[in-house]
């Protein structure tokens, strides 16, 4: 089993009414607010160099974002929030979470018409 580089490890992930924040082991922080969220991607990497192989990737309109490992203790709360997003593709999400394919699955995109 490989060892995650220190910059890849989470110190803490917070999911709240504002958005998602991930503090990394090196002290840096990644975050995205619900208001700025533009896409949710499930990234599956079965042969990744990290211990984790599935990441919940959240992208913001302004270039911010974060990638939360699916095994993180906050992942269940995050998934619950994501599945409540209007237009969230649960079928694609289930496909992503049960595959061995090295692929990125877009499971939600913000409505850009508003």
Tab-separated table of N, CA, C and O in Angstrom:
chain	number	residue	atom	x	y	z
A	1	UNK	N	0.842	-1.170	0.000
A	1	UNK	CA	0.000	0.000	0.000
A	1	UNK	C	0.893	1.241	0.000
A	1	UNK	O	1.835	1.341	0.760
A	2	UNK	N	0.575	2.197	-0.867
A	2	UNK	CA	1.405	3.396	-0.978
A	2	UNK	C	1.061	4.409	0.104
A	2	UNK	O	-0.002	4.368	0.693
A	3	UNK	N	1.969	5.309	0.311
A	3	UNK	CA	1.799	6.353	1.312
A	3	UNK	C	1.423	7.648	0.605
A	3	UNK	O	2.056	8.033	-0.367
A	4	UNK	N	0.375	8.338	1.064
A	4	UNK	CA	-0.007	9.617	0.478
A	4	UNK	C	1.052	10.657	0.775
A	4	UNK	O	1.570	10.715	1.888
A	5	UNK	N	1.371	11.516	-0.205
A	5	UNK	CA	2.273	12.623	0.099
A	5	UNK	C	1.605	13.544	1.122
A	5	UNK	O	0.386	13.640	1.140
A	6	UNK	N	2.379	14.218	1.987
A	6	UNK	CA	1.784	15.047	3.027
A	6	UNK	C	0.794	16.076	2.495
A	6	UNK	O	-0.196	16.376	3.146
A	7	UNK	N	1.028	16.625	1.320
A	7	UNK	CA	0.123	17.638	0.793
A	7	UNK	C	-1.213	17.060	0.362
A	7	UNK	O	-2.187	17.785	0.221
A	8	UNK	N	-1.307	15.759	0.145
A	8	UNK	CA	-2.551	15.145	-0.306
A	8	UNK	C	-3.443	14.732	0.854
A	8	UNK	O	-4.625	14.492	0.662
A	9	UNK	N	-2.905	14.630	2.039
A	9	UNK	CA	-3.684	14.152	3.182
A	9	UNK	C	-4.540	15.262	3.776
A	9	UNK	O	-4.099	16.384	3.931
A	10	UNK	N	-5.772	14.917	4.143
A	10	UNK	CA	-6.668	15.857	4.803
A	10	UNK	C	-6.381	15.875	6.291
A	10	UNK	O	-6.184	14.831	6.900
A	11	UNK	N	-6.385	17.064	6.846
A	11	UNK	CA	-6.350	17.195	8.284
A	11	UNK	C	-7.790	17.245	8.784
A	11	UNK	O	-8.116	16.700	9.826
A	12	UNK	N	-8.654	17.923	8.012
A	12	UNK	CA	-10.064	18.038	8.380
A	12	UNK	C	-10.880	18.451	7.165
A	12	UNK	O	-10.422	19.217	6.334
A	13	UNK	N	-12.110	17.924	7.086
A	13	UNK	CA	-13.060	18.331	6.062
A	13	UNK	C	-14.309	18.800	6.787
A	13	UNK	O	-14.808	18.104	7.673
A	14	UNK	N	-14.810	19.985	6.404
A	14	UNK	CA	-16.026	20.525	7.008
A	14	UNK	C	-17.074	20.715	5.920
A	14	UNK	O	-16.791	21.278	4.872
A	15	UNK	N	-18.287	20.218	6.184
A	15	UNK	CA	-19.425	20.391	5.294
A	15	UNK	C	-20.488	21.102	6.108
A	15	UNK	O	-20.912	20.602	7.154
A	16	UNK	N	-20.898	22.302	5.656
A	16	UNK	CA	-21.907	23.049	6.393
A	16	UNK	C	-22.795	23.826	5.430
A	16	UNK	O	-22.735	23.602	4.213
A	17	UNK	N	-23.615	24.742	5.953
A	17	UNK	CA	-24.543	25.495	5.110
A	17	UNK	C	-23.838	26.455	4.169
A	17	UNK	O	-24.430	26.913	3.190
A	18	UNK	N	-22.583	26.774	4.428
A	18	UNK	CA	-21.818	27.676	3.576
A	18	UNK	C	-21.210	26.936	2.394
A	18	UNK	O	-21.197	27.437	1.274
A	19	UNK	N	-20.669	25.749	2.645
A	19	UNK	CA	-20.010	24.982	1.593
A	19	UNK	C	-19.139	23.888	2.158
A	19	UNK	O	-19.437	23.327	3.213
A	20	UNK	N	-18.033	23.617	1.469
A	20	UNK	CA	-17.117	22.538	1.853
A	20	UNK	C	-15.714	23.116	1.954
A	20	UNK	O	-15.256	23.813	1.060
A	21	UNK	N	-15.034	22.810	3.069
A	21	UNK	CA	-13.647	23.227	3.278
A	21	UNK	C	-12.829	21.997	3.650
A	21	UNK	O	-13.237	21.201	4.482
A	22	UNK	N	-11.663	21.901	3.031
A	22	UNK	CA	-10.748	20.792	3.323
A	22	UNK	C	-9.403	21.378	3.715
A	22	UNK	O	-8.752	22.046	2.919
A	23	UNK	N	-9.009	21.144	4.944
A	23	UNK	CA	-7.694	21.582	5.398
A	23	UNK	C	-6.721	20.435	5.166
A	23	UNK	O	-6.953	19.300	5.572
A	24	UNK	N	-5.632	20.753	4.463
A	24	UNK	CA	-4.636	19.745	4.139
A	24	UNK	C	-3.571	19.667	5.230
A	24	UNK	O	-3.400	20.585	6.026
A	25	UNK	N	-2.854	18.559	5.242
A	25	UNK	CA	-1.836	18.325	6.268
A	25	UNK	C	-0.743	19.380	6.248
A	25	UNK	O	-0.129	19.660	7.271
A	26	UNK	N	-0.508	20.003	5.081
A	26	UNK	CA	0.532	21.036	5.008
A	26	UNK	C	0.036	22.403	5.485
A	26	UNK	O	0.760	23.385	5.415
A	27	UNK	N	-1.217	22.474	5.951
A	27	UNK	CA	-1.774	23.720	6.473
A	27	UNK	C	-2.578	24.517	5.461
A	27	UNK	O	-3.291	25.440	5.825
A	28	UNK	N	-2.480	24.177	4.177
A	28	UNK	CA	-3.253	24.902	3.170
A	28	UNK	C	-4.719	24.451	3.219
A	28	UNK	O	-5.053	23.433	3.837
A	29	UNK	N	-5.574	25.242	2.576
A	29	UNK	CA	-6.998	24.927	2.589
A	29	UNK	C	-7.577	25.021	1.191
A	29	UNK	O	-7.216	25.905	0.417
A	30	UNK	N	-8.459	24.084	0.868
A	30	UNK	CA	-9.230	24.105	-0.367
A	30	UNK	C	-10.678	24.291	0.049
A	30	UNK	O	-11.102	23.750	1.068
A	31	UNK	N	-11.437	25.059	-0.740
A	31	UNK	CA	-12.841	25.239	-0.379
A	31	UNK	C	-13.664	25.649	-1.579
A	31	UNK	O	-13.148	26.133	-2.587
A	32	UNK	N	-14.970	25.455	-1.444
A	32	UNK	CA	-15.938	25.940	-2.419
A	32	UNK	C	-17.243	26.181	-1.653
A	32	UNK	O	-17.591	25.414	-0.756
A	33	UNK	N	-17.915	27.286	-1.978
A	33	UNK	CA	-19.211	27.561	-1.359
A	33	UNK	C	-20.309	26.939	-2.205
A	33	UNK	O	-20.129	26.717	-3.414
A	34	UNK	N	-21.457	26.658	-1.587
A	34	UNK	CA	-22.581	26.092	-2.336
A	34	UNK	C	-23.012	27.082	-3.420
A	34	UNK	O	-23.361	26.678	-4.523
A	35	UNK	N	-22.965	28.368	-3.110
A	35	UNK	CA	-23.365	29.408	-4.049
A	35	UNK	C	-22.474	29.409	-5.302
A	35	UNK	O	-22.944	29.663	-6.401
A	36	UNK	N	-21.180	29.127	-5.139
A	36	UNK	CA	-20.240	29.160	-6.257
A	36	UNK	C	-20.032	27.804	-6.920
A	36	UNK	O	-19.308	27.711	-7.906
A	37	UNK	N	-20.664	26.762	-6.385
A	37	UNK	CA	-20.466	25.417	-6.930
A	37	UNK	C	-20.951	25.353	-8.378
A	37	UNK	O	-22.074	25.753	-8.688
A	38	UNK	N	-20.081	24.879	-9.280
A	38	UNK	CA	-20.462	24.786	-10.692
A	38	UNK	C	-20.537	23.347	-11.194
A	38	UNK	O	-21.230	23.085	-12.173
A	39	UNK	N	-19.815	22.425	-10.560
A	39	UNK	CA	-19.845	21.031	-11.017
A	39	UNK	C	-19.408	20.089	-9.903
A	39	UNK	O	-18.608	20.457	-9.041
A	40	UNK	N	-19.939	18.872	-9.960
A	40	UNK	CA	-19.542	17.790	-9.058
A	40	UNK	C	-19.112	16.626	-9.931
A	40	UNK	O	-19.861	16.175	-10.804
A	41	UNK	N	-17.897	16.171	-9.698
A	41	UNK	CA	-17.314	15.088	-10.491
A	41	UNK	C	-16.832	14.006	-9.536
A	41	UNK	O	-16.186	14.307	-8.523
A	42	UNK	N	-17.140	12.771	-9.852
A	42	UNK	CA	-16.601	11.646	-9.091
A	42	UNK	C	-15.408	11.139	-9.896
A	42	UNK	O	-15.553	10.694	-11.031
A	43	UNK	N	-14.230	11.228	-9.311
A	43	UNK	CA	-12.995	10.805	-9.999
A	43	UNK	C	-12.565	9.470	-9.430
A	43	UNK	O	-12.250	9.353	-8.239
A	44	UNK	N	-12.586	8.453	-10.285
A	44	UNK	CA	-12.199	7.096	-9.899
A	44	UNK	C	-10.812	6.831	-10.478
A	44	UNK	O	-10.593	6.977	-11.672
A	45	UNK	N	-9.874	6.465	-9.598
A	45	UNK	CA	-8.499	6.166	-10.007
A	45	UNK	C	-8.045	4.875	-9.337
A	45	UNK	O	-7.384	4.901	-8.297
A	46	UNK	N	-8.418	3.726	-9.909
A	46	UNK	CA	-8.099	2.453	-9.268
A	46	UNK	C	-6.608	2.201	-9.082
A	46	UNK	O	-6.219	1.493	-8.165
A	47	UNK	N	-5.776	2.785	-9.920
A	47	UNK	CA	-4.333	2.578	-9.807
A	47	UNK	C	-3.612	3.830	-9.315
A	47	UNK	O	-2.455	4.064	-9.657
A	48	UNK	N	-4.317	4.622	-8.496
A	48	UNK	CA	-3.721	5.877	-8.027
A	48	UNK	C	-2.557	5.606	-7.069
A	48	UNK	O	-2.499	4.559	-6.432
A	49	UNK	N	-1.646	6.563	-6.953
A	49	UNK	CA	-0.519	6.399	-6.031
A	49	UNK	C	-0.934	6.611	-4.569
A	49	UNK	O	-0.152	6.392	-3.665
A	50	UNK	N	-2.172	7.035	-4.341
A	50	UNK	CA	-2.652	7.275	-2.982
A	50	UNK	C	-3.400	6.061	-2.469
A	50	UNK	O	-3.806	5.188	-3.230
A	51	UNK	N	-3.617	6.020	-1.172
A	51	UNK	CA	-4.406	4.953	-0.580
A	51	UNK	C	-5.849	5.028	-1.059
A	51	UNK	O	-6.534	4.028	-1.156
A	52	UNK	N	-6.313	6.219	-1.329
A	52	UNK	CA	-7.686	6.470	-1.773
A	52	UNK	C	-7.776	6.333	-3.290
A	52	UNK	O	-6.851	6.710	-4.001
A	53	UNK	N	-8.906	5.814	-3.783
A	53	UNK	CA	-9.053	5.704	-5.234
A	53	UNK	C	-10.318	6.366	-5.778
A	53	UNK	O	-10.540	6.391	-6.983
A	54	UNK	N	-11.157	6.920	-4.900
A	54	UNK	CA	-12.353	7.635	-5.327
A	54	UNK	C	-12.394	8.982	-4.626
A	54	UNK	O	-12.295	9.059	-3.398
A	55	UNK	N	-12.544	10.050	-5.426
A	55	UNK	CA	-12.581	11.410	-4.890
A	55	UNK	C	-13.853	12.105	-5.344
A	55	UNK	O	-14.274	11.970	-6.492
A	56	UNK	N	-14.455	12.869	-4.435
A	56	UNK	CA	-15.597	13.719	-4.748
A	56	UNK	C	-15.004	15.090	-5.059
A	56	UNK	O	-14.510	15.779	-4.161
A	57	UNK	N	-15.025	15.465	-6.324
A	57	UNK	CA	-14.393	16.710	-6.752
A	57	UNK	C	-15.460	17.779	-6.943
A	57	UNK	O	-16.424	17.575	-7.686
A	58	UNK	N	-15.269	18.902	-6.256
A	58	UNK	CA	-16.216	20.002	-6.304
A	58	UNK	C	-15.535	21.202	-6.935
A	58	UNK	O	-14.502	21.661	-6.446
A	59	UNK	N	-16.098	21.702	-8.016
A	59	UNK	CA	-15.507	22.831	-8.728
A	59	UNK	C	-16.387	24.062	-8.573
A	59	UNK	O	-17.619	23.976	-8.682
A	60	UNK	N	-15.746	25.211	-8.355
A	60	UNK	CA	-16.461	26.470	-8.227
A	60	UNK	C	-16.369	27.292	-9.496
A	60	UNK	O	-15.441	27.124	-10.293
A	61	UNK	N	-17.337	28.200	-9.693
A	61	UNK	CA	-17.351	29.096	-10.851
A	61	UNK	C	-16.074	29.925	-10.929
A	61	UNK	O	-15.612	30.267	-12.009
A	62	UNK	N	-15.512	30.261	-9.772
A	62	UNK	CA	-14.366	31.174	-9.713
A	62	UNK	C	-13.019	30.465	-9.693
A	62	UNK	O	-12.001	31.066	-9.401
A	63	UNK	N	-13.015	29.159	-10.011
A	63	UNK	CA	-11.760	28.420	-10.038
A	63	UNK	C	-11.402	27.768	-8.716
A	63	UNK	O	-10.419	27.049	-8.629
A	64	UNK	N	-12.177	28.019	-7.678
A	64	UNK	CA	-11.938	27.354	-6.401
A	64	UNK	C	-12.485	25.936	-6.475
A	64	UNK	O	-13.173	25.571	-7.421
A	65	UNK	N	-12.196	25.164	-5.467
A	65	UNK	CA	-12.730	23.818	-5.409
A	65	UNK	C	-11.933	22.959	-4.462
A	65	UNK	O	-10.966	23.412	-3.846
A	66	UNK	N	-12.365	21.731	-4.343
A	66	UNK	CA	-11.681	20.785	-3.483
A	66	UNK	C	-11.993	19.366	-3.939
A	66	UNK	O	-12.961	19.140	-4.657
A	67	UNK	N	-11.146	18.448	-3.533
A	67	UNK	CA	-11.350	17.028	-3.803
A	67	UNK	C	-11.374	16.306	-2.458
A	67	UNK	O	-10.398	16.330	-1.720
A	68	UNK	N	-12.496	15.694	-2.147
A	68	UNK	CA	-12.664	15.012	-0.866
A	68	UNK	C	-12.610	13.510	-1.098
A	68	UNK	O	-13.388	12.977	-1.893
A	69	UNK	N	-11.693	12.814	-0.419
A	69	UNK	CA	-11.647	11.352	-0.550
A	69	UNK	C	-12.965	10.735	-0.085
A	69	UNK	O	-13.536	11.165	0.930
A	70	UNK	N	-13.466	9.743	-0.799
A	70	UNK	CA	-14.749	9.142	-0.435
A	70	UNK	C	-14.702	8.423	0.908
A	70	UNK	O	-15.745	8.170	1.508
A	71	UNK	N	-13.510	8.120	1.402
A	71	UNK	CA	-13.388	7.445	2.700
A	71	UNK	C	-13.287	8.427	3.868
A	71	UNK	O	-13.249	8.009	5.022
A	72	UNK	N	-13.274	9.727	3.577
A	72	UNK	CA	-13.179	10.726	4.638
A	72	UNK	C	-14.423	10.644	5.527
A	72	UNK	O	-15.527	10.396	5.035
A	73	UNK	N	-14.268	10.861	6.844
A	73	UNK	CA	-15.429	10.816	7.739
A	73	UNK	C	-16.550	11.790	7.358
A	73	UNK	O	-17.718	11.529	7.647
A	74	UNK	N	-16.237	12.881	6.682
A	74	UNK	CA	-17.250	13.860	6.288
A	74	UNK	C	-17.925	13.509	4.966
A	74	UNK	O	-18.876	14.181	4.551
A	75	UNK	N	-17.465	12.471	4.279
A	75	UNK	CA	-17.984	12.142	2.948
A	75	UNK	C	-19.475	11.805	2.956
A	75	UNK	O	-20.196	12.195	2.035
A	76	UNK	N	-19.962	11.105	3.977
A	76	UNK	CA	-21.381	10.753	4.012
A	76	UNK	C	-22.253	12.004	4.062
A	76	UNK	O	-23.245	12.108	3.335
A	77	UNK	N	-21.886	12.970	4.913
A	77	UNK	CA	-22.641	14.224	5.000
A	77	UNK	C	-22.551	14.991	3.685
A	77	UNK	O	-23.530	15.588	3.228
A	78	UNK	N	-21.378	14.963	3.065
A	78	UNK	CA	-21.195	15.644	1.787
A	78	UNK	C	-22.061	14.995	0.710
A	78	UNK	O	-22.764	15.693	-0.027
A	79	UNK	N	-22.054	13.684	0.618
A	79	UNK	CA	-22.850	12.983	-0.390
A	79	UNK	C	-24.332	13.294	-0.200
A	79	UNK	O	-25.057	13.533	-1.170
A	80	UNK	N	-24.788	13.326	1.043
A	80	UNK	CA	-26.189	13.644	1.329
A	80	UNK	C	-26.541	15.034	0.801
A	80	UNK	O	-27.588	15.231	0.184
A	81	UNK	N	-25.650	16.006	1.031
A	81	UNK	CA	-25.873	17.371	0.526
A	81	UNK	C	-25.855	17.400	-0.996
A	81	UNK	O	-26.671	18.066	-1.630
A	82	UNK	N	-24.908	16.691	-1.600
A	82	UNK	CA	-24.796	16.697	-3.055
A	82	UNK	C	-26.031	16.070	-3.704
A	82	UNK	O	-26.526	16.563	-4.717
A	83	UNK	N	-26.533	14.986	-3.131
A	83	UNK	CA	-27.689	14.311	-3.716
A	83	UNK	C	-28.953	15.166	-3.642
A	83	UNK	O	-29.901	14.918	-4.377
A	84	UNK	N	-28.955	16.191	-2.797
A	84	UNK	CA	-30.093	17.106	-2.693
A	84	UNK	C	-30.031	18.233	-3.725
A	84	UNK	O	-30.997	18.981	-3.875
A	85	UNK	N	-28.922	18.335	-4.460
A	85	UNK	CA	-28.807	19.369	-5.489
A	85	UNK	C	-29.799	19.093	-6.607
A	85	UNK	O	-29.940	17.941	-7.038
A	86	UNK	N	-30.503	20.133	-7.093
A	86	UNK	CA	-31.460	19.913	-8.182
A	86	UNK	C	-30.738	19.413	-9.439
A	86	UNK	O	-29.748	19.996	-9.861
A	87	UNK	N	-31.222	18.292	-9.967
A	87	UNK	CA	-30.623	17.741	-11.170
A	87	UNK	C	-29.446	16.806	-10.919
A	87	UNK	O	-28.804	16.357	-11.869
A	88	UNK	N	-29.145	16.487	-9.652
A	88	UNK	CA	-28.058	15.556	-9.347
A	88	UNK	C	-28.367	14.206	-9.991
A	88	UNK	O	-29.465	13.679	-9.859
A	89	UNK	N	-27.396	13.631	-10.698
A	89	UNK	CA	-27.579	12.373	-11.429
A	89	UNK	C	-27.199	11.193	-10.532
A	89	UNK	O	-26.046	10.748	-10.519
A	90	UNK	N	-28.195	10.674	-9.802
A	90	UNK	CA	-27.941	9.565	-8.876
A	90	UNK	C	-27.519	8.293	-9.597
A	90	UNK	O	-26.708	7.537	-9.076
A	91	UNK	N	-28.070	8.046	-10.781
A	91	UNK	CA	-27.691	6.836	-11.518
A	91	UNK	C	-26.217	6.889	-11.904
A	91	UNK	O	-25.493	5.901	-11.770
A	92	UNK	N	-25.768	8.032	-12.376
A	92	UNK	CA	-24.354	8.202	-12.755
A	92	UNK	C	-23.475	8.102	-11.506
A	92	UNK	O	-22.381	7.544	-11.551
A	93	UNK	N	-23.948	8.651	-10.388
A	93	UNK	CA	-23.215	8.583	-9.123
A	93	UNK	C	-23.017	7.127	-8.701
A	93	UNK	O	-21.908	6.716	-8.348
A	94	UNK	N	-24.080	6.337	-8.761
A	94	UNK	CA	-23.994	4.916	-8.380
A	94	UNK	C	-23.032	4.185	-9.309
A	94	UNK	O	-22.206	3.388	-8.860
A	95	UNK	N	-23.115	4.498	-10.608
A	95	UNK	CA	-22.191	3.889	-11.572
A	95	UNK	C	-20.741	4.218	-11.198
A	95	UNK	O	-19.872	3.339	-11.179
A	96	UNK	N	-20.490	5.472	-10.866
A	96	UNK	CA	-19.130	5.906	-10.517
A	96	UNK	C	-18.622	5.216	-9.254
A	96	UNK	O	-17.460	4.821	-9.176
A	97	UNK	N	-19.486	5.080	-8.275
A	97	UNK	CA	-19.073	4.518	-6.991
A	97	UNK	C	-18.917	2.999	-7.033
A	97	UNK	O	-18.367	2.415	-6.107
A	98	UNK	N	-19.371	2.367	-8.112
A	98	UNK	CA	-19.291	0.910	-8.176
A	98	UNK	C	-18.413	0.408	-9.322
A	98	UNK	O	-18.391	-0.790	-9.594
A	99	UNK	N	-17.675	1.300	-9.978
A	99	UNK	CA	-16.868	0.902	-11.125
A	99	UNK	C	-15.411	0.701	-10.732
A	99	UNK	O	-14.971	1.179	-9.694
A	100	UNK	N	-14.706	0.006	-11.577
A	100	UNK	CA	-13.258	-0.136	-11.443
A	100	UNK	C	-12.550	0.657	-12.545
A	100	UNK	O	-11.331	0.637	-12.651
A	101	UNK	N	-13.347	1.350	-13.383
A	101	UNK	CA	-12.787	2.099	-14.516
A	101	UNK	C	-12.076	3.363	-14.029
A	101	UNK	O	-12.530	4.026	-13.104
A	102	UNK	N	-10.972	3.686	-14.674
A	102	UNK	CA	-10.228	4.914	-14.382
A	102	UNK	C	-10.900	6.029	-15.177
A	102	UNK	O	-10.649	6.200	-16.368
A	103	UNK	N	-11.814	6.754	-14.518
A	103	UNK	CA	-12.651	7.702	-15.246
A	103	UNK	C	-13.166	8.795	-14.322
A	103	UNK	O	-13.206	8.635	-13.104
A	104	UNK	N	-13.577	9.908	-14.927
A	104	UNK	CA	-14.220	11.009	-14.201
A	104	UNK	C	-15.691	11.018	-14.610
A	104	UNK	O	-16.011	10.988	-15.798
A	105	UNK	N	-16.571	11.047	-13.636
A	105	UNK	CA	-18.012	11.016	-13.875
A	105	UNK	C	-18.610	12.345	-13.419
A	105	UNK	O	-18.600	12.658	-12.224
A	106	UNK	N	-19.147	13.122	-14.349
A	106	UNK	CA	-19.836	14.360	-13.994
A	106	UNK	C	-21.231	13.961	-13.524
A	106	UNK	O	-22.006	13.383	-14.288
A	107	UNK	N	-21.540	14.252	-12.259
A	107	UNK	CA	-22.833	13.861	-11.705
A	107	UNK	C	-23.742	15.067	-11.459
A	107	UNK	O	-24.928	14.895	-11.162
A	108	UNK	N	-23.177	16.280	-11.598
A	108	UNK	CA	-24.002	17.480	-11.435
A	108	UNK	C	-23.291	18.672	-12.050
A	108	UNK	O	-22.069	18.793	-11.931
A	109	UNK	N	-24.058	19.529	-12.706
A	109	UNK	CA	-23.558	20.800	-13.223
A	109	UNK	C	-24.567	21.874	-12.879
A	109	UNK	O	-25.777	21.644	-12.951
A	110	UNK	N	-24.061	23.059	-12.539
A	110	UNK	CA	-24.940	24.175	-12.218
A	110	UNK	C	-25.738	24.593	-13.449
A	110	UNK	O	-25.234	24.515	-14.573
A	111	UNK	N	-26.931	25.049	-13.223
A	111	UNK	CA	-27.761	25.582	-14.295
A	111	UNK	C	-27.209	26.952	-14.646
A	111	UNK	O	-27.284	27.885	-13.860
A	112	UNK	N	-26.621	27.085	-15.833
A	112	UNK	CA	-25.985	28.341	-16.227
A	112	UNK	C	-26.957	29.324	-16.863
A	112	UNK	O	-26.578	30.420	-17.206
A	113	UNK	N	-28.218	28.937	-16.996
A	113	UNK	CA	-29.209	29.819	-17.617
A	113	UNK	C	-29.742	30.854	-16.639
A	113	UNK	O	-30.373	31.808	-17.055
A	114	UNK	N	-29.546	30.661	-15.355
A	114	UNK	CA	-30.112	31.589	-14.376
A	114	UNK	C	-29.238	32.778	-14.132
A	114	UNK	O	-28.112	32.847	-14.485
